[in-house]
mmCIF file of C-alpha atoms in Angstrom:
data_model
loop_
_atom_site.group_PDB
_atom_site.id
_atom_site.type_symbol
_atom_site.label_atom_id
_atom_site.label_comp_id
_atom_site.label_asym_id
_atom_site.label_seq_id
_atom_site.Cartn_x
_atom_site.Cartn_y
_atom_site.Cartn_z
ATOM 1 C CA UNK A 1 -115.617 -9.372 -8.487
ATOM 2 C CA UNK A 2 -113.348 -11.801 -7.440
ATOM 3 C CA UNK A 3 -112.814 -14.996 -9.482
ATOM 4 C CA UNK A 4 -111.358 -16.932 -6.795
ATOM 5 C CA UNK A 5 -113.481 -18.365 -4.003
ATOM 6 C CA UNK A 6 -110.814 -17.226 -1.183
ATOM 7 C CA UNK A 7 -110.850 -13.651 -2.479
ATOM 8 C CA UNK A 8 -114.760 -13.616 -2.535
ATOM 9 C CA UNK A 9 -114.495 -14.575 1.285
ATOM 10 C CA UNK A 10 -112.190 -11.816 1.995
ATOM 11 C CA UNK A 11 -114.411 -9.500 0.492
ATOM 12 C CA UNK A 12 -117.297 -10.604 2.665
ATOM 13 C CA UNK A 13 -115.170 -10.876 5.847
ATOM 14 C CA UNK A 14 -113.741 -7.481 5.275
ATOM 15 C CA UNK A 15 -116.864 -5.635 5.126
ATOM 16 C CA UNK A 16 -118.136 -7.339 8.318
ATOM 17 C CA UNK A 17 -114.875 -6.351 10.178
ATOM 18 C CA UNK A 18 -115.032 -2.681 8.575
ATOM 19 C CA UNK A 19 -118.994 -2.631 9.985
ATOM 20 C CA UNK A 20 -117.565 -3.631 13.270
ATOM 21 C CA UNK A 21 -114.608 -0.853 13.563
ATOM 22 C CA UNK A 22 -116.954 1.579 12.486
ATOM 23 C CA UNK A 23 -119.344 0.782 15.314
ATOM 24 C CA UNK A 24 -116.457 0.697 17.565
ATOM 25 C CA UNK A 25 -115.042 3.901 16.585
ATOM 26 C CA UNK A 26 -118.385 5.496 16.914
ATOM 27 C CA UNK A 27 -118.810 4.529 20.401
ATOM 28 C CA UNK A 28 -115.290 5.878 20.793
ATOM 29 C CA UNK A 29 -116.041 9.423 19.630
ATOM 30 C CA UNK A 30 -119.437 9.565 21.512
ATOM 31 C CA UNK A 31 -117.688 8.745 24.841
ATOM 32 C CA UNK A 32 -115.052 11.257 23.978
ATOM 33 C CA UNK A 33 -117.605 13.895 23.294
ATOM 34 C CA UNK A 34 -119.819 13.074 26.513
ATOM 35 C CA UNK A 35 -116.128 13.580 28.254
ATOM 36 C CA UNK A 36 -115.192 16.833 26.569
ATOM 37 C CA UNK A 37 -118.470 18.210 27.153
ATOM 38 C CA UNK A 38 -118.379 17.529 31.116
ATOM 39 C CA UNK A 39 -115.123 19.074 31.069
ATOM 40 C CA UNK A 40 -116.589 22.134 29.268
ATOM 41 C CA UNK A 41 -119.256 22.388 31.818
ATOM 42 C CA UNK A 42 -116.707 22.189 34.509
ATOM 43 C CA UNK A 43 -118.499 19.383 36.266
ATOM 44 C CA UNK A 44 -116.062 17.090 37.961
ATOM 45 C CA UNK A 45 -118.267 14.208 38.632
ATOM 46 C CA UNK A 46 -119.691 13.842 35.225
ATOM 47 C CA UNK A 47 -116.196 14.129 33.680
ATOM 48 C CA UNK A 48 -114.701 11.417 36.001
ATOM 49 C CA UNK A 49 -117.766 9.013 35.169
ATOM 50 C CA UNK A 50 -117.371 9.837 31.481
ATOM 51 C CA UNK A 51 -113.457 9.465 31.746
ATOM 52 C CA UNK A 52 -113.929 5.961 33.023
ATOM 53 C CA UNK A 53 -116.198 4.950 30.407
ATOM 54 C CA UNK A 54 -113.920 6.364 27.582
ATOM 55 C CA UNK A 55 -110.914 4.967 28.880
ATOM 56 C CA UNK A 56 -112.713 1.531 29.001
ATOM 57 C CA UNK A 57 -113.869 1.839 25.402
ATOM 58 C CA UNK A 58 -110.238 2.997 24.238
ATOM 59 C CA UNK A 59 -108.836 -0.125 25.995
ATOM 60 C CA UNK A 60 -111.422 -2.319 24.368
ATOM 61 C CA UNK A 61 -110.798 -0.757 21.006
ATOM 62 C CA UNK A 62 -107.102 -1.399 21.240
ATOM 63 C CA UNK A 63 -107.382 -4.896 22.206
ATOM 64 C CA UNK A 64 -109.581 -5.823 19.179
ATOM 65 C CA UNK A 65 -107.213 -4.018 17.102
ATOM 66 C CA UNK A 66 -109.591 -1.103 16.007
ATOM 67 C CA UNK A 67 -107.187 1.539 17.045
ATOM 68 C CA UNK A 68 -103.481 1.206 17.667
ATOM 69 C CA UNK A 69 -102.469 0.941 21.555
ATOM 70 C CA UNK A 70 -100.191 3.783 21.343
ATOM 71 C CA UNK A 71 -103.078 5.876 19.821
ATOM 72 C CA UNK A 72 -105.090 4.754 22.489
ATOM 73 C CA UNK A 73 -102.565 5.477 25.260
ATOM 74 C CA UNK A 74 -102.031 8.847 23.684
ATOM 75 C CA UNK A 75 -105.913 9.669 23.914
ATOM 76 C CA UNK A 76 -106.145 8.598 27.417
ATOM 77 C CA UNK A 77 -103.082 10.737 28.530
ATOM 78 C CA UNK A 78 -104.582 13.761 27.047
ATOM 79 C CA UNK A 79 -107.811 13.056 28.675
ATOM 80 C CA UNK A 80 -106.303 12.345 31.936
ATOM 81 C CA UNK A 81 -104.491 15.897 31.578
ATOM 82 C CA UNK A 82 -107.766 17.457 31.034
ATOM 83 C CA UNK A 83 -109.297 15.902 34.027
ATOM 84 C CA UNK A 84 -106.198 16.887 36.215
ATOM 85 C CA UNK A 85 -106.457 20.399 35.026
ATOM 86 C CA UNK A 86 -109.854 20.783 36.423
ATOM 87 C CA UNK A 87 -108.697 20.279 39.809
ATOM 88 C CA UNK A 88 -107.047 23.575 39.807
#
């Protein structure tokens, strides 16, 4: 247990931030799984709508600092490649 007041506060704040980040990452994973399922089905319309939702959640997570912006860009790029491959 921290002896200094500021250290005690940091413990509390970091717990809150950790919980917030876990929720955001869980939402991200769920959205990506929905996209992957739609791609696996071959359902283009569902994949496009899931793609839009997933991209939005990646952007939000990157802005809030939950994930790095380059990580978000990399994931979005991979998803768009899968979506474009469906057109063939």
